[in-house]
């Protein structure tokens, strides 16, 4: 079995971005360890503002929601912490709305809008 690709972790304007690329079109059980590791790594990184870019993700389930919670729980204790999601498909947005998690984690239509909302003033 080939190793699971990990999400990319990027930094822009003082914001950490966890990019779930085309490999994560469907975040299934076998990709949860890599996803969880990336979320925890980003939450413990230098920046206290994290954007989760799901623009290429069509499906995720409860295991991924648990991974999001773990990342958020690690990050939320830091000063000025922000944990937001962007690029949600209609299905993924509906999952968050049904679970009321859209009230916990702000969502933005795309990465640029999310970064602009969180970026440090220059």
mmCIF file with all atom_site columns, C-alpha atoms in Angstrom:
data_model
loop_
_atom_site.group_PDB
_atom_site.id
_atom_site.type_symbol
_atom_site.label_atom_id
_atom_site.label_alt_id
_atom_site.label_comp_id
_atom_site.label_asym_id
_atom_site.label_entity_id
_atom_site.label_seq_id
_atom_site.pdbx_PDB_ins_code
_atom_site.Cartn_x
_atom_site.Cartn_y
_atom_site.Cartn_z
_atom_site.occupancy
_atom_site.B_iso_or_equiv
_atom_site.pdbx_formal_charge
_atom_site.auth_seq_id
_atom_site.auth_comp_id
_atom_site.auth_asym_id
_atom_site.auth_atom_id
_atom_site.pdbx_PDB_model_num
ATOM 1   C CA . UNK A 1 1   ? 0.000   0.000  0.000  1.00 0.00 ? 1   UNK A CA 1
ATOM 2   C CA . UNK A 1 2   ? 1.396   3.391  -1.026 1.00 0.00 ? 2   UNK A CA 1
ATOM 3   C CA . UNK A 1 3   ? 1.864   5.961  1.734  1.00 0.00 ? 3   UNK A CA 1
ATOM 4   C CA . UNK A 1 4   ? -0.918  8.522  2.019  1.00 0.00 ? 4   UNK A CA 1
ATOM 5   C CA . UNK A 1 5   ? 0.016   11.972 0.786  1.00 0.00 ? 5   UNK A CA 1
ATOM 6   C CA . UNK A 1 6   ? -0.118  14.640 3.458  1.00 0.00 ? 6   UNK A CA 1
ATOM 7   C CA . UNK A 1 7   ? -1.896  17.982 3.130  1.00 0.00 ? 7   UNK A CA 1
ATOM 8   C CA . UNK A 1 8   ? 0.410   20.897 2.341  1.00 0.00 ? 8   UNK A CA 1
ATOM 9   C CA . UNK A 1 9   ? 1.094   23.391 5.115  1.00 0.00 ? 9   UNK A CA 1
ATOM 10  C CA . UNK A 1 10  ? 1.830   26.882 3.818  1.00 0.00 ? 10  UNK A CA 1
ATOM 11  C CA . UNK A 1 11  ? 2.254   30.336 5.325  1.00 0.00 ? 11  UNK A CA 1
ATOM 12  C CA . UNK A 1 12  ? 1.042   33.622 3.894  1.00 0.00 ? 12  UNK A CA 1
ATOM 13  C CA . UNK A 1 13  ? 0.768   37.018 5.600  1.00 0.00 ? 13  UNK A CA 1
ATOM 14  C CA . UNK A 1 14  ? 1.200   35.526 9.075  1.00 0.00 ? 14  UNK A CA 1
ATOM 15  C CA . UNK A 1 15  ? -1.507  32.922 8.472  1.00 0.00 ? 15  UNK A CA 1
ATOM 16  C CA . UNK A 1 16  ? -0.938  29.160 8.300  1.00 0.00 ? 16  UNK A CA 1
ATOM 17  C CA . UNK A 1 17  ? -2.858  27.376 5.550  1.00 0.00 ? 17  UNK A CA 1
ATOM 18  C CA . UNK A 1 18  ? -3.564  23.645 5.553  1.00 0.00 ? 18  UNK A CA 1
ATOM 19  C CA . UNK A 1 19  ? -4.266  22.821 1.918  1.00 0.00 ? 19  UNK A CA 1
ATOM 20  C CA . UNK A 1 20  ? -6.175  19.636 1.230  1.00 0.00 ? 20  UNK A CA 1
ATOM 21  C CA . UNK A 1 21  ? -5.267  19.167 -2.431 1.00 0.00 ? 21  UNK A CA 1
ATOM 22  C CA . UNK A 1 22  ? -6.683  16.832 -5.096 1.00 0.00 ? 22  UNK A CA 1
ATOM 23  C CA . UNK A 1 23  ? -5.526  13.737 -3.186 1.00 0.00 ? 23  UNK A CA 1
ATOM 24  C CA . UNK A 1 24  ? -8.117  14.690 -0.562 1.00 0.00 ? 24  UNK A CA 1
ATOM 25  C CA . UNK A 1 25  ? -11.150 14.953 -2.850 1.00 0.00 ? 25  UNK A CA 1
ATOM 26  C CA . UNK A 1 26  ? -12.735 12.381 -0.517 1.00 0.00 ? 26  UNK A CA 1
ATOM 27  C CA . UNK A 1 27  ? -11.346 12.424 3.004  1.00 0.00 ? 27  UNK A CA 1
ATOM 28  C CA . UNK A 1 28  ? -11.887 8.796  3.924  1.00 0.00 ? 28  UNK A CA 1
ATOM 29  C CA . UNK A 1 29  ? -10.812 6.730  6.928  1.00 0.00 ? 29  UNK A CA 1
ATOM 30  C CA . UNK A 1 30  ? -7.439  5.838  5.385  1.00 0.00 ? 30  UNK A CA 1
ATOM 31  C CA . UNK A 1 31  ? -6.502  9.509  4.955  1.00 0.00 ? 31  UNK A CA 1
ATOM 32  C CA . UNK A 1 32  ? -7.505  10.599 8.489  1.00 0.00 ? 32  UNK A CA 1
ATOM 33  C CA . UNK A 1 33  ? -4.070  9.982  10.093 1.00 0.00 ? 33  UNK A CA 1
ATOM 34  C CA . UNK A 1 34  ? -2.326  12.258 7.564  1.00 0.00 ? 34  UNK A CA 1
ATOM 35  C CA . UNK A 1 35  ? -5.081  14.872 7.822  1.00 0.00 ? 35  UNK A CA 1
ATOM 36  C CA . UNK A 1 36  ? -5.021  14.817 11.622 1.00 0.00 ? 36  UNK A CA 1
ATOM 37  C CA . UNK A 1 37  ? -1.234  15.075 11.745 1.00 0.00 ? 37  UNK A CA 1
ATOM 38  C CA . UNK A 1 38  ? -1.278  18.133 9.460  1.00 0.00 ? 38  UNK A CA 1
ATOM 39  C CA . UNK A 1 39  ? -3.997  19.849 11.498 1.00 0.00 ? 39  UNK A CA 1
ATOM 40  C CA . UNK A 1 40  ? -2.153  19.271 14.788 1.00 0.00 ? 40  UNK A CA 1
ATOM 41  C CA . UNK A 1 41  ? 1.127   20.431 13.237 1.00 0.00 ? 41  UNK A CA 1
ATOM 42  C CA . UNK A 1 42  ? -0.478  23.626 11.927 1.00 0.00 ? 42  UNK A CA 1
ATOM 43  C CA . UNK A 1 43  ? -2.184  24.325 15.264 1.00 0.00 ? 43  UNK A CA 1
ATOM 44  C CA . UNK A 1 44  ? 1.130   23.992 17.094 1.00 0.00 ? 44  UNK A CA 1
ATOM 45  C CA . UNK A 1 45  ? 3.094   26.061 14.598 1.00 0.00 ? 45  UNK A CA 1
ATOM 46  C CA . UNK A 1 46  ? 4.383   29.607 14.724 1.00 0.00 ? 46  UNK A CA 1
ATOM 47  C CA . UNK A 1 47  ? 1.119   31.300 13.706 1.00 0.00 ? 47  UNK A CA 1
ATOM 48  C CA . UNK A 1 48  ? -2.043  31.360 15.810 1.00 0.00 ? 48  UNK A CA 1
ATOM 49  C CA . UNK A 1 49  ? -4.272  31.916 12.782 1.00 0.00 ? 49  UNK A CA 1
ATOM 50  C CA . UNK A 1 50  ? -5.054  28.828 10.682 1.00 0.00 ? 50  UNK A CA 1
ATOM 51  C CA . UNK A 1 51  ? -7.040  28.484 7.454  1.00 0.00 ? 51  UNK A CA 1
ATOM 52  C CA . UNK A 1 52  ? -8.228  25.018 6.427  1.00 0.00 ? 52  UNK A CA 1
ATOM 53  C CA . UNK A 1 53  ? -8.562  25.069 2.621  1.00 0.00 ? 53  UNK A CA 1
ATOM 54  C CA . UNK A 1 54  ? -11.084 22.439 1.542  1.00 0.00 ? 54  UNK A CA 1
ATOM 55  C CA . UNK A 1 55  ? -11.709 23.793 -1.959 1.00 0.00 ? 55  UNK A CA 1
ATOM 56  C CA . UNK A 1 56  ? -10.736 20.479 -3.559 1.00 0.00 ? 56  UNK A CA 1
ATOM 57  C CA . UNK A 1 57  ? -12.605 18.289 -1.066 1.00 0.00 ? 57  UNK A CA 1
ATOM 58  C CA . UNK A 1 58  ? -15.997 16.921 -2.096 1.00 0.00 ? 58  UNK A CA 1
ATOM 59  C CA . UNK A 1 59  ? -16.662 14.648 0.889  1.00 0.00 ? 59  UNK A CA 1
ATOM 60  C CA . UNK A 1 60  ? -15.682 14.170 4.517  1.00 0.00 ? 60  UNK A CA 1
ATOM 61  C CA . UNK A 1 61  ? -17.293 12.333 7.396  1.00 0.00 ? 61  UNK A CA 1
ATOM 62  C CA . UNK A 1 62  ? -17.343 12.279 11.169 1.00 0.00 ? 62  UNK A CA 1
ATOM 63  C CA . UNK A 1 63  ? -13.739 11.095 11.522 1.00 0.00 ? 63  UNK A CA 1
ATOM 64  C CA . UNK A 1 64  ? -12.533 14.219 9.738  1.00 0.00 ? 64  UNK A CA 1
ATOM 65  C CA . UNK A 1 65  ? -14.741 16.380 11.952 1.00 0.00 ? 65  UNK A CA 1
ATOM 66  C CA . UNK A 1 66  ? -12.999 14.772 14.935 1.00 0.00 ? 66  UNK A CA 1
ATOM 67  C CA . UNK A 1 67  ? -9.609  15.627 13.383 1.00 0.00 ? 67  UNK A CA 1
ATOM 68  C CA . UNK A 1 68  ? -10.757 19.237 12.923 1.00 0.00 ? 68  UNK A CA 1
ATOM 69  C CA . UNK A 1 69  ? -11.780 19.344 16.597 1.00 0.00 ? 69  UNK A CA 1
ATOM 70  C CA . UNK A 1 70  ? -8.360  18.110 17.679 1.00 0.00 ? 70  UNK A CA 1
ATOM 71  C CA . UNK A 1 71  ? -6.614  20.818 15.687 1.00 0.00 ? 71  UNK A CA 1
ATOM 72  C CA . UNK A 1 72  ? -9.015  23.482 16.933 1.00 0.00 ? 72  UNK A CA 1
ATOM 73  C CA . UNK A 1 73  ? -8.654  22.352 20.567 1.00 0.00 ? 73  UNK A CA 1
ATOM 74  C CA . UNK A 1 74  ? -4.874  22.627 20.331 1.00 0.00 ? 74  UNK A CA 1
ATOM 75  C CA . UNK A 1 75  ? -5.039  26.066 18.719 1.00 0.00 ? 75  UNK A CA 1
ATOM 76  C CA . UNK A 1 76  ? -7.824  27.734 20.735 1.00 0.00 ? 76  UNK A CA 1
ATOM 77  C CA . UNK A 1 77  ? -5.728  28.125 23.898 1.00 0.00 ? 77  UNK A CA 1
ATOM 78  C CA . UNK A 1 78  ? -3.307  30.476 22.118 1.00 0.00 ? 78  UNK A CA 1
ATOM 79  C CA . UNK A 1 79  ? -3.707  34.260 22.196 1.00 0.00 ? 79  UNK A CA 1
ATOM 80  C CA . UNK A 1 80  ? -5.450  35.659 19.109 1.00 0.00 ? 80  UNK A CA 1
ATOM 81  C CA . UNK A 1 81  ? -6.232  32.146 17.865 1.00 0.00 ? 81  UNK A CA 1
ATOM 82  C CA . UNK A 1 82  ? -8.368  31.815 14.748 1.00 0.00 ? 82  UNK A CA 1
ATOM 83  C CA . UNK A 1 83  ? -9.409  28.555 13.059 1.00 0.00 ? 83  UNK A CA 1
ATOM 84  C CA . UNK A 1 84  ? -11.412 29.009 9.869  1.00 0.00 ? 84  UNK A CA 1
ATOM 85  C CA . UNK A 1 85  ? -12.454 26.927 6.875  1.00 0.00 ? 85  UNK A CA 1
ATOM 86  C CA . UNK A 1 86  ? -12.623 27.999 3.254  1.00 0.00 ? 86  UNK A CA 1
ATOM 87  C CA . UNK A 1 87  ? -13.655 26.717 -0.146 1.00 0.00 ? 87  UNK A CA 1
ATOM 88  C CA . UNK A 1 88  ? -16.406 24.418 1.097  1.00 0.00 ? 88  UNK A CA 1
ATOM 89  C CA . UNK A 1 89  ? -18.493 22.578 -1.471 1.00 0.00 ? 89  UNK A CA 1
ATOM 90  C CA . UNK A 1 90  ? -22.260 22.585 -0.994 1.00 0.00 ? 90  UNK A CA 1
ATOM 91  C CA . UNK A 1 91  ? -22.151 19.102 0.555  1.00 0.00 ? 91  UNK A CA 1
ATOM 92  C CA . UNK A 1 92  ? -19.354 19.937 3.008  1.00 0.00 ? 92  UNK A CA 1
ATOM 93  C CA . UNK A 1 93  ? -21.049 23.219 3.957  1.00 0.00 ? 93  UNK A CA 1
ATOM 94  C CA . UNK A 1 94  ? -24.280 21.317 4.595  1.00 0.00 ? 94  UNK A CA 1
ATOM 95  C CA . UNK A 1 95  ? -22.482 18.844 6.892  1.00 0.00 ? 95  UNK A CA 1
ATOM 96  C CA . UNK A 1 96  ? -21.185 21.761 8.971  1.00 0.00 ? 96  UNK A CA 1
ATOM 97  C CA . UNK A 1 97  ? -24.602 23.430 9.052  1.00 0.00 ? 97  UNK A CA 1
ATOM 98  C CA . UNK A 1 98  ? -26.437 20.248 10.112 1.00 0.00 ? 98  UNK A CA 1
ATOM 99  C CA . UNK A 1 99  ? -23.952 19.767 12.955 1.00 0.00 ? 99  UNK A CA 1
ATOM 100 C CA . UNK A 1 100 ? -23.996 23.517 13.787 1.00 0.00 ? 100 UNK A CA 1
ATOM 101 C CA . UNK A 1 101 ? -20.218 23.608 13.414 1.00 0.00 ? 101 UNK A CA 1
ATOM 102 C CA . UNK A 1 102 ? -20.538 26.551 11.040 1.00 0.00 ? 102 UNK A CA 1
ATOM 103 C CA . UNK A 1 103 ? -21.226 28.556 14.214 1.00 0.00 ? 103 UNK A CA 1
ATOM 104 C CA . UNK A 1 104 ? -17.985 27.381 15.802 1.00 0.00 ? 104 UNK A CA 1
ATOM 105 C CA . UNK A 1 105 ? -15.672 27.731 12.806 1.00 0.00 ? 105 UNK A CA 1
ATOM 106 C CA . UNK A 1 106 ? -16.119 30.708 10.488 1.00 0.00 ? 106 UNK A CA 1
ATOM 107 C CA . UNK A 1 107 ? -16.211 29.854 6.796  1.00 0.00 ? 107 UNK A CA 1
ATOM 108 C CA . UNK A 1 108 ? -15.081 31.859 3.789  1.00 0.00 ? 108 UNK A CA 1
ATOM 109 C CA . UNK A 1 109 ? -15.771 31.294 0.100  1.00 0.00 ? 109 UNK A CA 1
ATOM 110 C CA . UNK A 1 110 ? -12.096 31.066 -0.846 1.00 0.00 ? 110 UNK A CA 1
ATOM 111 C CA . UNK A 1 111 ? -8.560  31.143 0.513  1.00 0.00 ? 111 UNK A CA 1
ATOM 112 C CA . UNK A 1 112 ? -7.843  34.769 -0.418 1.00 0.00 ? 112 UNK A CA 1
ATOM 113 C CA . UNK A 1 113 ? -10.907 36.016 1.466  1.00 0.00 ? 113 UNK A CA 1
ATOM 114 C CA . UNK A 1 114 ? -10.016 33.920 4.523  1.00 0.00 ? 114 UNK A CA 1
ATOM 115 C CA . UNK A 1 115 ? -6.415  35.143 4.568  1.00 0.00 ? 115 UNK A CA 1
ATOM 116 C CA . UNK A 1 116 ? -7.499  38.764 4.136  1.00 0.00 ? 116 UNK A CA 1
ATOM 117 C CA . UNK A 1 117 ? -9.855  38.378 7.104  1.00 0.00 ? 117 UNK A CA 1
ATOM 118 C CA . UNK A 1 118 ? -7.095  36.990 9.343  1.00 0.00 ? 118 UNK A CA 1
ATOM 119 C CA . UNK A 1 119 ? -3.869  38.554 8.046  1.00 0.00 ? 119 UNK A CA 1
ATOM 120 C CA . UNK A 1 120 ? -1.700  40.719 10.235 1.00 0.00 ? 120 UNK A CA 1
ATOM 121 C CA . UNK A 1 121 ? -1.751  44.392 9.257  1.00 0.00 ? 121 UNK A CA 1
ATOM 122 C CA . UNK A 1 122 ? 1.417   45.435 7.430  1.00 0.00 ? 122 UNK A CA 1
#
